[in-house]
mmCIF file of C-alpha atoms in Angstrom:
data_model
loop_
_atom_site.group_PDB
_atom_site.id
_atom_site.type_symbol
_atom_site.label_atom_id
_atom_site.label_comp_id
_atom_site.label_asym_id
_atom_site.label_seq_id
_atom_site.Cartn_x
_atom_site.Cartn_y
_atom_site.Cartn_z
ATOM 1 C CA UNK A 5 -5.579 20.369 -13.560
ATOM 2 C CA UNK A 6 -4.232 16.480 -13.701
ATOM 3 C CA UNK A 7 -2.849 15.540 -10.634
ATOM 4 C CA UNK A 8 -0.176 11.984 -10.978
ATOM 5 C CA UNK A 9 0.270 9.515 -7.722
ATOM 6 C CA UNK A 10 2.831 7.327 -7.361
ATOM 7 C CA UNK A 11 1.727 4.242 -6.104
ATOM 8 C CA UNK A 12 4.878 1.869 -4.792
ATOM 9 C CA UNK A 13 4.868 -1.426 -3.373
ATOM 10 C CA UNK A 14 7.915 -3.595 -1.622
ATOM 11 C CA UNK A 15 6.591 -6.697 -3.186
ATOM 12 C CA UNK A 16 6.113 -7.950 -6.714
ATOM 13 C CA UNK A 17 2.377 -6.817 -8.069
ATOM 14 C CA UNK A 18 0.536 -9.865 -9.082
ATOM 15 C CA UNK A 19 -3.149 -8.630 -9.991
ATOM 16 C CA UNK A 20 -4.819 -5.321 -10.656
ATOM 17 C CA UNK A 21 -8.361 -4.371 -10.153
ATOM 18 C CA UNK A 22 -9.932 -1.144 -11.087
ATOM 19 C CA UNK A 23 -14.199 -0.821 -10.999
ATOM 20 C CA UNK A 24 -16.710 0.821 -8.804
ATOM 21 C CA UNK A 25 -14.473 3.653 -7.661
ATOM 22 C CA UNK A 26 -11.930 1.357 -6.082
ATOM 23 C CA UNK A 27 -8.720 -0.266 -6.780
ATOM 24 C CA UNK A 28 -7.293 -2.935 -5.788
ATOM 25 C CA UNK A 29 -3.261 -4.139 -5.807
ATOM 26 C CA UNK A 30 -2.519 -8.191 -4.849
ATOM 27 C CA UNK A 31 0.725 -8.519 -4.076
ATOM 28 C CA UNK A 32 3.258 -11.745 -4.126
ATOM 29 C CA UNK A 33 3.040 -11.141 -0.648
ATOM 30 C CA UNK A 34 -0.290 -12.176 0.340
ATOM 31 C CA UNK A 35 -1.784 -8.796 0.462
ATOM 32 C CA UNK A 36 -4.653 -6.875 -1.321
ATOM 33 C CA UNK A 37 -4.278 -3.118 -0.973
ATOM 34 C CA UNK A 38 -7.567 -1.638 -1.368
ATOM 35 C CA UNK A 39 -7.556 2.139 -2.618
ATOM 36 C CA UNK A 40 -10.254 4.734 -2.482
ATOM 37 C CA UNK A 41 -10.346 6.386 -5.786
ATOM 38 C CA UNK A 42 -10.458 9.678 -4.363
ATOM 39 C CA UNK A 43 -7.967 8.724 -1.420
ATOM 40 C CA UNK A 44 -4.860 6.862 -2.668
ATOM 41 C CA UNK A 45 -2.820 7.068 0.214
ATOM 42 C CA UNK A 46 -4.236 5.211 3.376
ATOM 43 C CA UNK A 47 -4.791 1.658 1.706
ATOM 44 C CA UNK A 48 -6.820 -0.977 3.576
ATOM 45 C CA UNK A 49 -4.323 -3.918 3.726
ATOM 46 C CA UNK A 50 -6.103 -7.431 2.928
ATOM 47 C CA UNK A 51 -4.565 -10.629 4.222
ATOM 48 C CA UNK A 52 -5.283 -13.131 1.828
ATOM 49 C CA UNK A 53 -4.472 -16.806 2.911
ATOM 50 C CA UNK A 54 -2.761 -18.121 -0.211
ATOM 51 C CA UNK A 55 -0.725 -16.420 -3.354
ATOM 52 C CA UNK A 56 -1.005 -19.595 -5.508
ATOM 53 C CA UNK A 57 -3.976 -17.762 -7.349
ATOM 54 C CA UNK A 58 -3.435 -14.547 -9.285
ATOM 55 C CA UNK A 59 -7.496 -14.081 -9.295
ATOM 56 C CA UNK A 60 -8.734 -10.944 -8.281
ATOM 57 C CA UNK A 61 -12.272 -9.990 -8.954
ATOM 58 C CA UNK A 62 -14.330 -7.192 -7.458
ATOM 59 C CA UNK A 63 -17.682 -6.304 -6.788
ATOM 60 C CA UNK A 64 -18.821 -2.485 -5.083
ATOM 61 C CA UNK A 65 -18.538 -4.284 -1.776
ATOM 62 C CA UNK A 66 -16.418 -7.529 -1.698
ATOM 63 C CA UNK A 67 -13.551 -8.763 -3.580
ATOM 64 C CA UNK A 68 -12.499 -12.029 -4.079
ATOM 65 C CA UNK A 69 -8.455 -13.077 -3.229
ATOM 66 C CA UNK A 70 -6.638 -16.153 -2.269
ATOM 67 C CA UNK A 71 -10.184 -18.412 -2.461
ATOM 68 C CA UNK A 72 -11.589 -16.185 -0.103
ATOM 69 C CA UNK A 73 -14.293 -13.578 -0.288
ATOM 70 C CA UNK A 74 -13.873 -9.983 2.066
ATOM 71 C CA UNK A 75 -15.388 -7.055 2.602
ATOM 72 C CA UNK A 76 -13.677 -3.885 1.319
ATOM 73 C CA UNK A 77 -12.612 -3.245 4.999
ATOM 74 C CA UNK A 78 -10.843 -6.519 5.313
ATOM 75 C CA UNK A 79 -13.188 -8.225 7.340
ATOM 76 C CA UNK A 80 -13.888 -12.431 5.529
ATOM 77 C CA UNK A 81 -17.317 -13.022 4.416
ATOM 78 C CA UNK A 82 -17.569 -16.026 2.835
ATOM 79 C CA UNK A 83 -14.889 -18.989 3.744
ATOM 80 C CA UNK A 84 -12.391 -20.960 1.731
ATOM 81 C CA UNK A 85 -14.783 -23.912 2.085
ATOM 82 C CA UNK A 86 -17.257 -22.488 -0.240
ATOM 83 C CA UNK A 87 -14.533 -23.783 -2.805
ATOM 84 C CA UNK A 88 -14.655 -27.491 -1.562
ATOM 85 C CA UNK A 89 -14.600 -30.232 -4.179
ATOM 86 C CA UNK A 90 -13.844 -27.455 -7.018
ATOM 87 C CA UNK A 91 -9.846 -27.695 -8.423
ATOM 88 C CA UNK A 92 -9.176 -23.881 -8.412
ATOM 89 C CA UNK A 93 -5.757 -24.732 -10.155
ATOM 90 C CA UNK A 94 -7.990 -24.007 -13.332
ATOM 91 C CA UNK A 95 -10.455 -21.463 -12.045
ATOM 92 C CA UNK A 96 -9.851 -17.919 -14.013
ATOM 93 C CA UNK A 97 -11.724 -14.734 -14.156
ATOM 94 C CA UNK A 98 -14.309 -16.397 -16.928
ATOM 95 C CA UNK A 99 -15.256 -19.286 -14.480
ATOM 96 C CA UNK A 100 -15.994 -17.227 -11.040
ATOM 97 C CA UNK A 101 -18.311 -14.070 -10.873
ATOM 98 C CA UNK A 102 -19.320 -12.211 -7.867
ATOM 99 C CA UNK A 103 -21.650 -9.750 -6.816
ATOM 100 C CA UNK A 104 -22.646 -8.098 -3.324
ATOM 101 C CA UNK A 105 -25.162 -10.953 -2.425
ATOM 102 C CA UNK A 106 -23.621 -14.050 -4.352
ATOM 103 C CA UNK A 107 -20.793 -15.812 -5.665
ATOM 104 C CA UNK A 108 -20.979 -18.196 -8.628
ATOM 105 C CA UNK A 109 -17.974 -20.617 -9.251
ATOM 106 C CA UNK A 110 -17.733 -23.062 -12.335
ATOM 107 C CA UNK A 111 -17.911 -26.789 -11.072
ATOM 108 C CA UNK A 112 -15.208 -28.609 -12.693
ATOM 109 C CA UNK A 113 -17.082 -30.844 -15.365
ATOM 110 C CA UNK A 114 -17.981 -26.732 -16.481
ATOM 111 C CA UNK A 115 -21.786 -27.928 -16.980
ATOM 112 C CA UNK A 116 -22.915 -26.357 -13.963
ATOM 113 C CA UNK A 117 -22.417 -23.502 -11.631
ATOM 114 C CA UNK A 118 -22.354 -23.310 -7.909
ATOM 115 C CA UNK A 119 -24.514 -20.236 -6.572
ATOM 116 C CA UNK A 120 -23.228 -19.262 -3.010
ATOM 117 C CA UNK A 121 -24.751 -17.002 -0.547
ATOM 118 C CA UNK A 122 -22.118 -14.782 0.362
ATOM 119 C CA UNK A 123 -24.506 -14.061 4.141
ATOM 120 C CA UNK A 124 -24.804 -17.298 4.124
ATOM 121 C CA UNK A 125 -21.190 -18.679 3.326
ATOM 122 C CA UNK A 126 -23.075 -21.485 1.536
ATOM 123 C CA UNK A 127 -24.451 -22.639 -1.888
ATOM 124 C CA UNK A 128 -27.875 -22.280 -2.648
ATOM 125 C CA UNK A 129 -27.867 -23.212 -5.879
ATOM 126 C CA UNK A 130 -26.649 -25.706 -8.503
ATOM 127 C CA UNK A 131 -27.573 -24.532 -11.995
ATOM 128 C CA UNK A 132 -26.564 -27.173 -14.476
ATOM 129 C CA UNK A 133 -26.216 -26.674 -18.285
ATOM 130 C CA UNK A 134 -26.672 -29.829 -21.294
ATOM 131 C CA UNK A 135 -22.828 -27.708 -23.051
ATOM 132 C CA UNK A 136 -19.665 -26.915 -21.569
ATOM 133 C CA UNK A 137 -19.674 -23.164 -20.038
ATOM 134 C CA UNK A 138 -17.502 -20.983 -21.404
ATOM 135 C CA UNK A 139 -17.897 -17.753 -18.894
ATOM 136 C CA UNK A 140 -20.218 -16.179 -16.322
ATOM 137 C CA UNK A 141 -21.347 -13.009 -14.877
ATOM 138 C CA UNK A 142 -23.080 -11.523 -12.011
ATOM 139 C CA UNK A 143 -25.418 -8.635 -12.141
ATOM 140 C CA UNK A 144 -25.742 -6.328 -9.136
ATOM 141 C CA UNK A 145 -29.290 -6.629 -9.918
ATOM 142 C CA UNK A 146 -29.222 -10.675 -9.088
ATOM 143 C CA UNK A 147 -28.745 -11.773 -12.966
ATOM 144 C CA UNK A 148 -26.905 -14.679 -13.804
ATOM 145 C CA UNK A 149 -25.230 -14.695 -17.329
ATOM 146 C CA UNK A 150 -23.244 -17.164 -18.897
ATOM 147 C CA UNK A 151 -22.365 -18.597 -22.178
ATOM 148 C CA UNK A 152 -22.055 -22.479 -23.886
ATOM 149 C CA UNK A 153 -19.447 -23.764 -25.372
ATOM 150 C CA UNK A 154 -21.668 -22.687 -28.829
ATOM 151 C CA UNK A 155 -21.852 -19.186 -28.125
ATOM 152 C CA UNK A 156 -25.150 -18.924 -26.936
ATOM 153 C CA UNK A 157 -25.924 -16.456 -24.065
ATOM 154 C CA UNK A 158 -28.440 -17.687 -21.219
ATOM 155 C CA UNK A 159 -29.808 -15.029 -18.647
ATOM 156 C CA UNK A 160 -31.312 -15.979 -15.503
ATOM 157 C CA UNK A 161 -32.524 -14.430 -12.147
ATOM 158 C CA UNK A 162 -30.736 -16.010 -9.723
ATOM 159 C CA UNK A 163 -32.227 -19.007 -8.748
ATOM 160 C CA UNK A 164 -35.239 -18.915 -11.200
ATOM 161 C CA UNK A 165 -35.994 -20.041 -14.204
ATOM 162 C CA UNK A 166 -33.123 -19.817 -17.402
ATOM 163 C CA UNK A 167 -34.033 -18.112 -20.082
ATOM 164 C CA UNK A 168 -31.684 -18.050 -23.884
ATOM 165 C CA UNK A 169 -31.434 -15.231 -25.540
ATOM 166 C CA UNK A 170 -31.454 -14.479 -28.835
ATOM 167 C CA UNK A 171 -27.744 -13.832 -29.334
ATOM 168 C CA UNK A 172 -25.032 -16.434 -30.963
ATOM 169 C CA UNK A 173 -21.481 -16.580 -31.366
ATOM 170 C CA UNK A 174 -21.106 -14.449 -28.217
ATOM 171 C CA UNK A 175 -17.445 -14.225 -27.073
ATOM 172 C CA UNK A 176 -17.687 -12.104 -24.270
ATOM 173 C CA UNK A 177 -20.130 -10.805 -21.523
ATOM 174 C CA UNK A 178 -20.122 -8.227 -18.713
ATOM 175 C CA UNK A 179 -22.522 -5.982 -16.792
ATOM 176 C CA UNK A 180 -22.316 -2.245 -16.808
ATOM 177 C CA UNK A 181 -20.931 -1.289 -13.382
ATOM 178 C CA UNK A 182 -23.223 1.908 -13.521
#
């Protein structure tokens, strides 16, 4: 038997996440409502500090909102600061990735990419590239992926050596949430 819920919200929706059994709402407001997938109707409210970015991106135990990295609960992990030097006026979902241990943001000349610690609140890595970067992604298994400005995908372990793989004309990557 299908069941329906009615989810309602005061203020304008902004972003919608769904992966890894939860979903998340940002409002205009300044708020990420974070849903259960089996319990849609005691939300854990986020406070997010800004609602200039419409960025939401999830990983099975942090999401990222208003430059800002929390837990699922609400509680901050990694600070705004991690963003320092880095114009997020033209970050998007291809340029950030996150995962339970790290967060990697596109610098702005998008040759390299900043590794942060999210325990740590604090790079650890810069990985730089000779071609413009075109998008990233973070496996829960600590693999980096990203792809040039030619198409070509590049897979590293996080913080070892790069390796290219024999793909081209990639347009798009992701990692299986499963």
């Amino acid at each position: 038997e299908d069941t329906t819920d009615v989810l309602t919200f005061r203020d304008r929706i902004v972003d919608v996440s769904l992966s890894y059994g939860t979903l998340l709402v940002q409002t205009a407001a300044c708020q990420v409502h974070v849903y259960s997938a089996t319990d849609l109707q005691s939300p854990t409210v986020v406070d997010v500090p800004s609602a200039r970015s419409s960025v939401l991106i999830q990983s099975p135990k942090h999401l990222l909102a208003g430059w800002a990295v929390y837990s699922l609960e609400g509680r901050r992990v990694a600070p705004v600061q991690c963003f320092s030097g880095i114009n997020t006026n033209v970050l998007d979902r291809d340029a950030l990735a996150l995962n339970d241990m790290f967060l990697a943001v596109l610098e702005n000349s998008r040759d390299a990419i900043r590794l942060i610690d999210l325990a740590k609140g604090k790079p650890v890595a810069l990985i730089k590239h000779k071609l413009p970067i075109v998008q990233l992604a973070l496996g829960e298994d600590d693999l980096l992926a990203f792809v040039d400005s030619n198409g070509d995908l590049f897979v590293q372990a996080t913080g070892k050596r790069t390796f290219k793989l024999p793909c081209t004309m990639v347009e798009s990557i992701s990692f299986n949430e499963s």
